[in-house]
Short mmCIF file of C-alpha atoms in Angstrom, two decimals:
data_model
loop_
_atom_site.label_atom_id
_atom_site.label_comp_id
_atom_site.label_asym_id
_atom_site.label_seq_id
_atom_site.Cartn_x
_atom_site.Cartn_y
_atom_site.Cartn_z
CA MET A 1 0.00 0.00 0.00
CA MET A 2 1.44 3.32 -1.09
CA LEU A 3 0.13 6.68 -0.02
CA SER A 4 0.68 9.55 -2.45
CA PRO A 5 2.55 12.68 -1.25
CA GLY A 6 -0.82 14.48 -1.12
CA ASP A 7 -2.23 11.78 1.13
CA TRP A 8 0.80 11.89 3.44
CA GLN A 9 0.45 15.64 3.62
CA ALA A 10 -3.18 15.21 4.68
CA VAL A 11 -2.25 12.59 7.30
CA VAL A 12 0.54 14.72 8.77
CA LEU A 13 -1.73 17.77 8.81
CA THR A 14 -4.43 15.78 10.59
CA LEU A 15 -1.99 14.60 13.27
CA GLU A 16 -0.65 18.13 13.76
CA LEU A 17 -4.16 19.47 14.13
CA ALA A 18 -5.15 16.77 16.61
CA ALA A 19 -1.96 17.23 18.67
CA ILE A 20 -2.32 21.01 18.94
CA VAL A 21 -6.03 20.78 19.73
CA THR A 22 -5.39 18.20 22.45
CA LEU A 23 -2.72 20.38 24.08
CA ILE A 24 -5.00 23.42 24.06
CA LEU A 25 -7.85 21.33 25.44
CA PHE A 26 -5.71 20.14 28.37
CA VAL A 27 -5.16 23.78 29.33
CA LEU A 28 -8.76 24.89 28.75
CA GLY A 29 -10.60 21.73 29.74
CA THR A 30 -8.89 21.04 33.07
CA PRO A 31 -10.17 24.15 34.92
CA ILE A 32 -13.64 23.71 33.41
CA ALA A 33 -13.76 20.05 34.47
CA TRP A 34 -12.40 20.91 37.93
CA TRP A 35 -15.02 23.59 38.42
CA LEU A 36 -17.83 21.34 37.15
CA ALA A 37 -16.70 18.53 39.46
CA ARG A 38 -16.52 20.63 42.60
CA THR A 39 -19.05 23.42 42.29
CA HIS A 40 -22.52 23.57 43.82
CA SER A 41 -23.35 26.67 41.78
CA LYS A 42 -26.69 26.95 40.04
CA TRP A 43 -24.65 27.45 36.84
CA LYS A 44 -23.28 23.91 36.98
CA ALA A 45 -26.09 22.43 34.89
CA PRO A 46 -26.19 25.15 32.19
CA ILE A 47 -22.38 25.24 31.79
CA GLY A 48 -22.24 21.44 31.73
CA ALA A 49 -24.92 21.43 29.04
CA VAL A 50 -23.04 23.98 26.91
CA VAL A 51 -19.83 21.94 27.16
CA ALA A 52 -21.70 18.79 26.10
CA LEU A 53 -23.45 20.46 23.13
CA PRO A 54 -21.00 19.24 20.48
CA LEU A 55 -21.89 15.64 21.47
CA VAL A 56 -25.39 16.09 20.07
CA LEU A 57 -25.17 19.04 17.66
CA PRO A 58 -24.73 18.21 13.99
CA PRO A 59 -21.25 19.43 12.94
CA SER A 60 -22.96 21.49 10.25
CA VAL A 61 -24.60 23.64 12.95
CA LEU A 62 -21.24 24.35 14.55
CA GLY A 63 -19.67 24.90 11.11
CA PHE A 64 -22.41 27.30 10.08
CA TYR A 65 -22.12 29.46 13.20
CA LEU A 66 -18.34 29.45 13.05
CA LEU A 67 -18.34 30.45 9.37
CA LEU A 68 -20.58 33.41 10.09
CA THR A 69 -18.95 34.59 13.33
CA MET A 70 -15.37 34.15 12.07
CA GLY A 71 -16.18 35.70 8.67
CA PRO A 72 -15.61 39.39 7.84
CA ASN A 73 -19.08 40.36 9.06
CA GLY A 74 -19.01 38.32 12.27
CA TRP A 75 -17.79 39.71 15.59
CA VAL A 76 -14.95 37.19 15.88
CA GLY A 77 -13.90 38.00 12.31
CA GLN A 78 -13.94 41.72 12.98
CA PHE A 79 -11.91 41.18 16.14
CA THR A 80 -9.28 38.96 14.46
CA ASN A 81 -9.08 41.45 11.59
CA ALA A 82 -8.66 44.36 13.99
CA ILE A 83 -5.77 42.74 15.87
CA GLY A 84 -4.08 41.97 12.57
CA ILE A 85 -4.31 38.17 12.30
CA GLY A 86 -6.83 38.28 9.48
CA LEU A 87 -9.78 35.98 9.07
CA LEU A 88 -9.83 32.47 10.49
CA PRO A 89 -11.93 30.50 7.95
CA PHE A 90 -9.79 28.61 5.41
CA THR A 91 -6.78 28.64 7.75
CA PHE A 92 -5.17 25.97 9.88
CA TRP A 93 -5.76 28.02 13.03
CA GLY A 94 -9.42 28.37 12.10
CA LEU A 95 -9.61 24.58 12.15
CA VAL A 96 -7.84 24.56 15.52
CA VAL A 97 -10.44 26.93 17.00
CA ALA A 98 -13.32 24.92 15.53
CA SER A 99 -11.85 21.62 16.74
CA VAL A 100 -11.35 22.94 20.26
CA PHE A 101 -15.11 23.58 20.46
CA TYR A 102 -15.91 20.35 18.69
CA SER A 103 -13.79 18.11 20.95
CA LEU A 104 -14.32 20.00 24.22
CA PRO A 105 -16.72 17.45 25.81
CA PHE A 106 -14.28 14.64 25.04
CA MET A 107 -11.73 16.41 27.23
CA VAL A 108 -14.00 17.76 29.95
CA GLN A 109 -16.24 14.78 30.64
CA PRO A 110 -13.57 12.14 31.44
CA LEU A 111 -11.70 14.71 33.54
CA GLN A 112 -14.85 15.70 35.38
CA THR A 113 -15.56 12.04 36.16
CA ALA A 114 -12.00 11.59 37.41
CA PHE A 115 -12.15 14.71 39.60
CA GLU A 116 -15.54 13.77 41.01
CA SER A 117 -14.25 10.37 42.10
CA LEU A 118 -11.39 11.99 44.07
CA GLY A 119 -13.64 12.63 47.02
CA GLU A 120 -13.60 15.60 49.37
CA ARG A 121 -11.63 13.82 52.08
CA THR A 122 -8.37 13.43 50.15
CA LEU A 123 -8.33 17.13 49.36
CA GLU A 124 -9.34 18.10 52.89
CA ALA A 125 -6.53 15.98 54.27
CA ALA A 126 -4.11 17.82 51.99
CA ALA A 127 -5.60 21.13 53.12
CA THR A 128 -5.04 20.28 56.79
CA LEU A 129 -1.39 19.70 55.87
CA ARG A 130 -1.41 23.33 54.71
CA ALA A 131 -1.13 22.57 51.02
CA SER A 132 -2.18 25.58 48.97
CA PRO A 133 -5.12 25.09 46.55
CA LEU A 134 -2.71 24.97 43.61
CA ASP A 135 -0.43 22.57 45.44
CA ARG A 136 -3.43 20.42 46.33
CA PHE A 137 -4.29 20.18 42.67
CA PHE A 138 -0.81 19.43 41.32
CA SER A 139 0.51 17.19 44.13
CA VAL A 140 -2.65 15.34 45.11
CA ALA A 141 -5.52 15.60 42.63
CA ALA A 142 -3.62 15.50 39.33
CA PRO A 143 -1.58 12.34 40.07
CA ILE A 144 -4.69 10.47 41.26
CA ALA A 145 -6.62 11.69 38.21
CA LEU A 146 -3.79 10.80 35.80
CA PRO A 147 -5.72 7.94 34.16
CA GLY A 148 -8.54 10.43 33.57
CA PHE A 149 -6.09 12.77 31.85
CA MET A 150 -4.86 9.94 29.64
CA THR A 151 -8.40 8.96 28.64
CA ALA A 152 -9.38 12.57 27.98
CA GLY A 153 -6.27 13.19 25.89
CA ILE A 154 -6.68 10.07 23.77
CA LEU A 155 -10.38 10.70 23.19
CA SER A 156 -9.87 14.36 22.26
CA PHE A 157 -7.06 13.47 19.89
CA ALA A 158 -9.00 10.66 18.23
CA HIS A 159 -12.19 12.71 17.95
CA THR A 160 -10.31 15.54 16.24
CA VAL A 161 -8.77 13.08 13.77
CA GLY A 162 -12.31 11.92 12.96
CA GLU A 163 -13.64 15.40 12.30
CA PHE A 164 -15.23 15.99 8.90
CA GLY A 165 -18.37 18.12 8.72
CA VAL A 166 -16.98 21.21 10.45
CA VAL A 167 -13.80 21.08 8.37
CA LEU A 168 -15.79 20.81 5.16
CA MET A 169 -17.75 23.92 6.06
CA ILE A 170 -14.97 26.23 7.21
CA GLY A 171 -11.84 24.63 5.72
CA GLY A 172 -12.03 25.41 2.02
CA ASN A 173 -10.05 22.25 1.25
CA ILE A 174 -6.62 23.89 0.89
CA PRO A 175 -3.73 21.40 0.50
CA GLY A 176 -1.32 21.51 3.43
CA GLU A 177 -3.50 24.02 5.27
CA THR A 178 -7.01 22.65 5.77
CA ARG A 179 -7.18 19.48 3.67
CA VAL A 180 -7.23 16.87 6.43
CA ALA A 181 -7.37 13.11 5.86
CA SER A 182 -11.16 12.75 6.17
CA VAL A 183 -11.73 15.45 3.53
CA GLN A 184 -9.05 13.93 1.29
CA ILE A 185 -10.90 10.59 1.37
CA PHE A 186 -14.16 12.34 0.49
CA ASP A 187 -12.44 13.96 -2.52
CA HIS A 188 -10.96 10.65 -3.67
CA VAL A 189 -14.40 9.06 -3.58
CA GLU A 190 -16.07 11.95 -5.45
CA ALA A 191 -13.34 11.86 -8.09
CA LEU A 192 -14.04 8.11 -8.44
CA GLN A 193 -10.51 7.25 -7.29
CA TYR A 194 -11.53 4.36 -5.08
CA GLY A 195 -8.01 2.89 -4.92
CA GLU A 196 -6.63 6.00 -3.25
CA ALA A 197 -9.71 6.27 -1.05
CA HIS A 198 -9.22 2.67 0.10
CA ASP A 199 -5.57 3.20 1.02
CA LEU A 200 -6.19 6.30 3.09
CA ALA A 201 -9.39 4.94 4.62
CA ALA A 202 -7.50 1.81 5.70
CA VAL A 203 -4.85 3.96 7.41
CA LEU A 204 -7.54 5.79 9.39
CA LEU A 205 -9.39 2.58 10.21
CA VAL A 206 -6.27 0.86 11.56
CA PHE A 207 -5.26 4.00 13.46
CA SER A 208 -8.66 4.39 15.10
CA PHE A 209 -8.79 0.72 16.03
CA LEU A 210 -5.33 0.82 17.58
CA VAL A 211 -6.17 3.91 19.61
CA LEU A 212 -9.31 2.32 21.00
CA LEU A 213 -7.57 -1.03 21.57
CA LEU A 214 -4.89 0.75 23.57
CA LEU A 215 -7.50 2.56 25.60
CA TYR A 216 -9.63 -0.51 26.32
CA THR A 217 -6.68 -2.74 27.13
CA TRP A 218 -5.33 -0.24 29.53
CA ARG A 219 -8.62 0.98 31.00
CA PRO A 220 -11.52 -1.37 30.21
CA LYS A 221 -14.09 1.08 31.55
CA ALA A 222 -12.64 4.17 29.88
CA LEU A 223 -15.46 4.83 27.47
CA ARG A 224 -18.30 4.34 29.94
CA LEU A 225 -18.56 7.98 30.73
CA MET B 1 -48.08 4.71 22.77
CA ILE B 2 -51.64 3.37 22.66
CA ARG B 3 -53.01 6.92 22.53
CA PHE B 4 -50.99 7.64 19.42
CA ARG B 5 -52.24 4.64 17.46
CA PRO B 6 -55.14 6.36 15.69
CA PHE B 7 -52.79 9.18 14.78
CA LEU B 8 -50.12 6.80 13.53
CA PHE B 9 -52.70 4.93 11.54
CA ALA B 10 -53.92 8.14 9.94
CA ALA B 11 -50.34 9.15 9.17
CA LEU B 12 -49.65 5.78 7.54
CA MET B 13 -52.80 6.06 5.46
CA LEU B 14 -51.70 9.47 4.35
CA LEU B 15 -48.23 8.21 3.44
CA SER B 16 -49.54 5.23 1.50
CA GLY B 17 -51.96 7.55 -0.23
CA HIS B 18 -49.00 9.62 -1.32
CA ALA B 19 -47.14 6.54 -2.46
CA ALA B 20 -49.94 5.92 -4.92
CA ALA B 21 -49.31 9.35 -6.39
CA GLU B 22 -46.40 9.48 -8.80
CA LYS B 23 -43.29 10.19 -6.82
CA PHE B 24 -39.80 10.71 -8.20
CA THR B 25 -36.48 12.06 -7.06
CA ILE B 26 -34.21 14.33 -9.06
CA ALA B 27 -30.47 14.55 -8.41
CA ALA B 28 -29.41 17.88 -9.85
CA ALA B 29 -26.08 19.66 -10.18
CA ALA B 30 -25.79 22.53 -7.69
CA ASP B 31 -25.82 25.19 -10.44
CA LEU B 32 -29.47 24.31 -11.04
CA LYS B 33 -30.47 25.19 -7.47
CA PHE B 34 -32.70 28.15 -8.32
CA ALA B 35 -33.71 27.30 -11.88
CA MET B 36 -34.77 23.77 -11.01
CA ASP B 37 -36.77 24.91 -7.98
CA GLU B 38 -38.73 27.18 -10.28
CA ILE B 39 -39.20 24.56 -12.99
CA ILE B 40 -40.46 22.06 -10.43
CA ALA B 41 -42.91 24.59 -8.98
CA ARG B 42 -44.36 25.16 -12.45
CA TYR B 43 -44.38 21.46 -13.22
CA LYS B 44 -46.37 20.77 -10.05
CA GLN B 45 -49.00 23.29 -11.10
CA ASP B 46 -49.45 21.47 -14.41
CA HIS B 47 -49.23 17.98 -12.87
CA PRO B 48 -50.71 18.17 -9.36
CA ALA B 49 -50.70 14.37 -8.90
CA ASP B 50 -46.93 14.09 -9.39
CA MET B 51 -44.59 14.53 -6.46
CA PRO B 52 -41.08 15.45 -7.54
CA GLN B 53 -38.39 15.99 -4.95
CA VAL B 54 -34.96 17.33 -5.69
CA ILE B 55 -31.51 16.97 -4.19
CA TYR B 56 -28.66 19.31 -5.17
CA GLY B 57 -24.99 18.43 -5.04
CA SER B 58 -21.89 17.88 -7.12
CA SER B 59 -22.30 16.04 -10.39
CA GLY B 60 -19.39 13.74 -9.58
CA LYS B 61 -20.89 12.64 -6.28
CA PHE B 62 -24.25 11.80 -7.88
CA HIS B 63 -22.44 9.88 -10.61
CA THR B 64 -20.79 7.70 -7.96
CA GLN B 65 -24.00 7.29 -5.99
CA ILE B 66 -26.08 6.24 -9.00
CA GLN B 67 -23.54 3.53 -9.77
CA HIS B 68 -24.24 2.28 -6.27
CA ASN B 69 -28.00 2.24 -6.75
CA ALA B 70 -28.84 5.59 -5.17
CA PRO B 71 -32.63 6.15 -5.30
CA TYR B 72 -32.53 8.92 -7.92
CA ASP B 73 -34.91 8.76 -10.86
CA LEU B 74 -33.48 11.62 -12.87
CA TYR B 75 -29.89 12.84 -12.94
CA PHE B 76 -29.04 16.33 -14.15
CA SER B 77 -25.29 16.69 -14.50
CA ALA B 78 -23.32 19.88 -15.07
CA ASP B 79 -21.00 17.80 -17.27
CA ILE B 80 -22.62 15.66 -19.95
CA ALA B 81 -19.71 13.21 -19.77
CA TYR B 82 -21.02 11.77 -16.47
CA PRO B 83 -24.49 10.73 -17.73
CA ARG B 84 -22.84 9.44 -20.91
CA GLN B 85 -20.65 7.16 -18.81
CA LEU B 86 -23.70 5.96 -16.89
CA GLU B 87 -25.56 5.27 -20.13
CA GLN B 88 -22.67 3.18 -21.40
CA ALA B 89 -22.57 1.25 -18.13
CA GLY B 90 -26.28 0.48 -18.41
CA PHE B 91 -27.57 2.80 -15.69
CA ALA B 92 -29.81 4.89 -17.95
CA ALA B 93 -33.41 4.34 -19.02
CA SER B 94 -33.34 7.17 -21.55
CA PRO B 95 -30.85 8.57 -24.02
CA VAL B 96 -28.60 11.32 -22.67
CA ARG B 97 -30.33 14.60 -23.39
CA PRO B 98 -28.36 17.83 -23.45
CA TYR B 99 -30.37 20.51 -21.62
CA ALA B 100 -28.12 23.55 -21.38
CA LEU B 101 -24.72 25.14 -21.76
CA GLY B 102 -23.50 26.65 -18.53
CA ARG B 103 -21.37 29.76 -18.18
CA ILE B 104 -18.94 30.79 -15.48
CA VAL B 105 -18.65 34.28 -14.01
CA LEU B 106 -16.53 36.20 -11.57
CA TRP B 107 -18.79 37.13 -8.70
CA SER B 108 -18.29 39.00 -5.44
CA ALA B 109 -20.63 40.05 -2.66
CA SER B 110 -18.53 43.07 -1.68
CA ILE B 111 -16.83 44.28 -4.87
CA ASP B 112 -18.56 45.18 -8.13
CA ALA B 113 -17.13 42.29 -10.11
CA SER B 114 -18.62 43.61 -13.35
CA LYS B 115 -15.69 46.06 -13.42
CA LEU B 116 -13.11 43.30 -12.99
CA THR B 117 -11.49 40.70 -15.23
CA LEU B 118 -9.70 37.45 -14.44
CA ALA B 119 -6.42 39.39 -14.28
CA SER B 120 -7.81 41.31 -11.26
CA LEU B 121 -7.55 38.08 -9.26
CA SER B 122 -3.79 38.43 -9.04
CA ALA B 123 -4.10 41.75 -7.17
CA PRO B 124 -2.70 41.50 -3.62
CA ALA B 125 -5.95 42.89 -2.17
CA ILE B 126 -7.71 39.73 -3.27
CA ARG B 127 -6.68 37.16 -0.69
CA ARG B 128 -9.13 34.29 -1.19
CA VAL B 129 -10.74 33.11 -4.41
CA ALA B 130 -13.43 30.43 -4.20
CA ILE B 131 -13.99 27.87 -6.93
CA ALA B 132 -15.65 24.46 -6.95
CA ASN B 133 -13.30 21.52 -6.53
CA PRO B 134 -11.88 20.85 -10.03
CA ARG B 135 -11.35 17.19 -9.19
CA HIS B 136 -15.04 16.36 -9.31
CA ALA B 137 -17.13 19.50 -9.93
CA PRO B 138 -17.51 20.51 -13.62
CA TYR B 139 -17.68 24.23 -12.82
CA GLY B 140 -14.44 23.89 -10.89
CA LYS B 141 -12.78 22.22 -13.86
CA ARG B 142 -13.85 25.04 -16.16
CA ALA B 143 -12.68 27.66 -13.67
CA GLU B 144 -9.26 26.01 -13.56
CA GLU B 145 -9.14 25.88 -17.37
CA ALA B 146 -10.01 29.57 -17.66
CA LEU B 147 -7.31 30.51 -15.14
CA ARG B 148 -4.73 28.37 -16.93
CA ALA B 149 -5.71 29.70 -20.34
CA SER B 150 -5.25 33.26 -19.06
CA GLY B 151 -1.83 32.38 -17.67
CA LEU B 152 -3.00 33.24 -14.15
CA TRP B 153 -3.02 29.80 -12.56
CA ALA B 154 0.37 30.06 -10.83
CA LYS B 155 -0.53 33.43 -9.31
CA VAL B 156 -4.08 32.57 -8.27
CA GLU B 157 -3.69 28.97 -7.12
CA PRO B 158 -2.27 29.88 -3.67
CA LYS B 159 -5.42 31.95 -3.05
CA LEU B 160 -7.90 29.27 -4.01
CA VAL B 161 -10.37 27.74 -1.61
CA TYR B 162 -12.41 24.81 -2.86
CA GLY B 163 -16.12 24.30 -2.40
CA GLU B 164 -17.58 20.83 -2.52
CA ASN B 165 -19.82 21.96 -5.38
CA ILE B 166 -20.53 25.26 -7.12
CA ALA B 167 -23.22 26.34 -4.63
CA HIS B 168 -20.78 25.70 -1.78
CA ALA B 169 -18.20 27.92 -3.55
CA ALA B 170 -20.85 30.64 -4.01
CA GLN B 171 -21.68 30.42 -0.30
CA PHE B 172 -18.01 31.03 0.61
CA VAL B 173 -18.22 34.26 -1.41
CA GLN B 174 -21.67 35.25 -0.20
CA THR B 175 -20.60 35.07 3.47
CA GLY B 176 -17.58 37.22 2.56
CA ASN B 177 -15.08 34.57 3.62
CA ALA B 178 -13.70 34.67 0.09
CA GLN B 179 -13.78 38.12 -1.50
CA ILE B 180 -14.48 36.75 -4.93
CA GLY B 181 -15.27 33.49 -6.63
CA ILE B 182 -15.74 31.85 -10.00
CA ILE B 183 -19.29 30.57 -9.91
CA ALA B 184 -22.10 29.58 -12.24
CA LEU B 185 -23.88 32.40 -14.05
CA ALA B 186 -27.13 30.66 -13.05
CA LEU B 187 -26.30 31.23 -9.38
CA ALA B 188 -25.13 34.83 -9.87
CA LEU B 189 -28.47 35.61 -11.52
CA ASN B 190 -30.62 34.37 -8.66
CA PRO B 191 -32.46 37.16 -6.83
CA VAL B 192 -30.47 36.98 -3.57
CA LEU B 193 -27.01 36.98 -5.13
CA SER B 194 -27.79 39.42 -7.93
CA ARG B 195 -28.71 42.06 -5.34
CA GLN B 196 -25.11 42.04 -4.07
CA GLY B 197 -21.92 42.94 -5.88
CA GLY B 198 -22.06 42.15 -9.55
CA TYR B 199 -20.67 39.64 -11.99
CA TRP B 200 -18.34 39.52 -14.95
CA LEU B 201 -19.00 36.89 -17.60
CA ILE B 202 -15.83 34.89 -18.27
CA PRO B 203 -15.34 34.48 -22.05
CA ASP B 204 -16.27 30.94 -23.05
CA THR B 205 -13.26 30.82 -25.34
CA LEU B 206 -11.12 30.33 -22.22
CA HIS B 207 -12.59 26.97 -21.29
CA GLU B 208 -14.18 23.83 -22.64
CA PRO B 209 -17.95 24.14 -23.00
CA LEU B 210 -20.00 23.35 -19.91
CA GLU B 211 -22.29 21.05 -21.79
CA GLN B 212 -24.89 19.74 -19.41
CA GLY B 213 -26.98 16.64 -19.83
CA PHE B 214 -29.53 14.51 -18.03
CA ILE B 215 -30.86 10.97 -18.03
CA VAL B 216 -33.75 9.05 -16.57
CA THR B 217 -32.02 6.39 -14.49
CA ARG B 218 -32.50 2.66 -14.83
CA ARG B 219 -34.54 2.34 -11.64
CA ALA B 220 -37.12 4.80 -13.06
CA ARG B 221 -37.66 3.03 -16.38
CA ASP B 222 -41.28 2.27 -15.40
CA ASN B 223 -41.89 5.55 -13.58
CA ALA B 224 -44.23 7.46 -15.90
CA ALA B 225 -43.89 10.70 -13.93
CA ALA B 226 -40.10 10.69 -14.24
CA HIS B 227 -40.40 10.39 -18.02
CA ARG B 228 -43.10 13.07 -17.98
CA PHE B 229 -40.72 15.43 -16.20
CA ALA B 230 -37.94 14.58 -18.66
CA ASP B 231 -40.22 15.64 -21.51
CA TYR B 232 -41.27 18.75 -19.59
CA MET B 233 -37.66 19.99 -19.71
CA GLY B 234 -38.17 20.59 -23.43
CA SER B 235 -41.33 22.64 -22.89
CA ALA B 236 -41.48 26.35 -23.51
CA ALA B 237 -42.15 26.99 -19.80
CA ALA B 238 -39.08 25.09 -18.63
CA ARG B 239 -36.87 26.59 -21.34
CA ALA B 240 -38.01 30.09 -20.35
CA VAL B 241 -36.89 29.47 -16.76
CA MET B 242 -33.53 28.08 -17.89
CA ALA B 243 -32.97 31.06 -20.18
CA LYS B 244 -33.84 33.43 -17.34
CA TYR B 245 -30.99 31.92 -15.31
CA GLY B 246 -28.51 32.48 -18.10
CA PHE B 247 -28.32 29.00 -19.54
CA VAL B 248 -27.77 28.73 -23.28
CA LEU B 249 -30.32 26.21 -24.48
CA PRO B 250 -29.83 23.35 -26.92
CA GLY B 251 -30.73 24.55 -30.40
CA GLU B 252 -29.84 28.12 -29.51
CA ALA B 253 -26.09 27.63 -29.32
CA GLY B 254 -24.06 30.64 -30.26
CA LYS B 255 -26.56 33.01 -28.75
CA THR B 256 -24.97 34.68 -25.75
CA ARG B 257 -26.43 37.03 -23.27
#
């Protein structure tokens, strides 16, 4: 099986996108998950619902809103234009922003579950030993929740690799910039090049299986959120 | 559940009643979006018992889907080569009928494109140019040919963004995400788009003709309504709508707007 240079470019681009999105999600998702796990605020349910939205929303809804808000007439577009970074649709960083929204629940929910199972007593014990809140998080909570971090990272990464609808709507299919593997397969199929489509599809199939196999072998209950 | 049974029953009766009416599905190239909607509306007035439904997309995608037994009864392609291939492979229940010649235009929602030419695309102020994907969308292929024939391909290619079909490319321009695009004249002439910007007709000497053709598919060989609609495309009413959207009609070749 031989992938063409264009296919390799799409695969590498996809992995770059997924890696960057996962890193950003660790930074953004951890405080959100921590807050959701510990708060008794009346905002817990609404914020939790907003975070979970991408699980049920069709990607076209997200893509449509992003295209309008990040476009020249949208407020995000006007903001990014004003600070000199131009417009986000049809750029790699536009895909990063979209994917962060799209994969957010896959980061937050496993982390939230992990933080909730910590229990108050462990943290209270640390507090009585005069550990600062930040210290309590990094020395006590984070190590215990490490498996949760692994699950969240793997799921966010894999979900971003599997993205298609949002990318189709805001990507513009530019080689090396926004043409990710899933879009490349779609193009092969539409151009009736089934051989190429098969090769690239097989790569994604094997990759996805291996990721899930790794996850299930290591944590059999990982996906029962 | 029990409470809903009478309602469900009524709904089923209604559906089966509809099934008795003549139902057919049209797969149409995205450039037909507005023209075909209008033709179907008129057709329904003349044939109230028939129930056409239409799906718009890229000609290449429909070509693939019909080979895999997609439930389309008529296939209107923006490139006549696709239905010809299907006919040869035995997927057609009618000869391939040419129905129009398409034209491509430069169109923008923010700039008056009628004052531009293809050469304007190389200006630095133009950062994104939308076209349909040349790999499988006929309008994209013609756009690429026109850019190559004008010697602009190398300059414009880095600015290109690719829509899945010609309507998708037009939408990139309409939302302003691409300042300009090469789209179908038929789309630029629709009431919403023609209110914005303006268009410049790209000379058809710069590209192969966009000869468009349709077939009745094999699955519809016994569907009288599908054949009725095929014949309707040759009617004065249907031809008037096509002409309104800038299509050059078979038998009127050479006449340009």
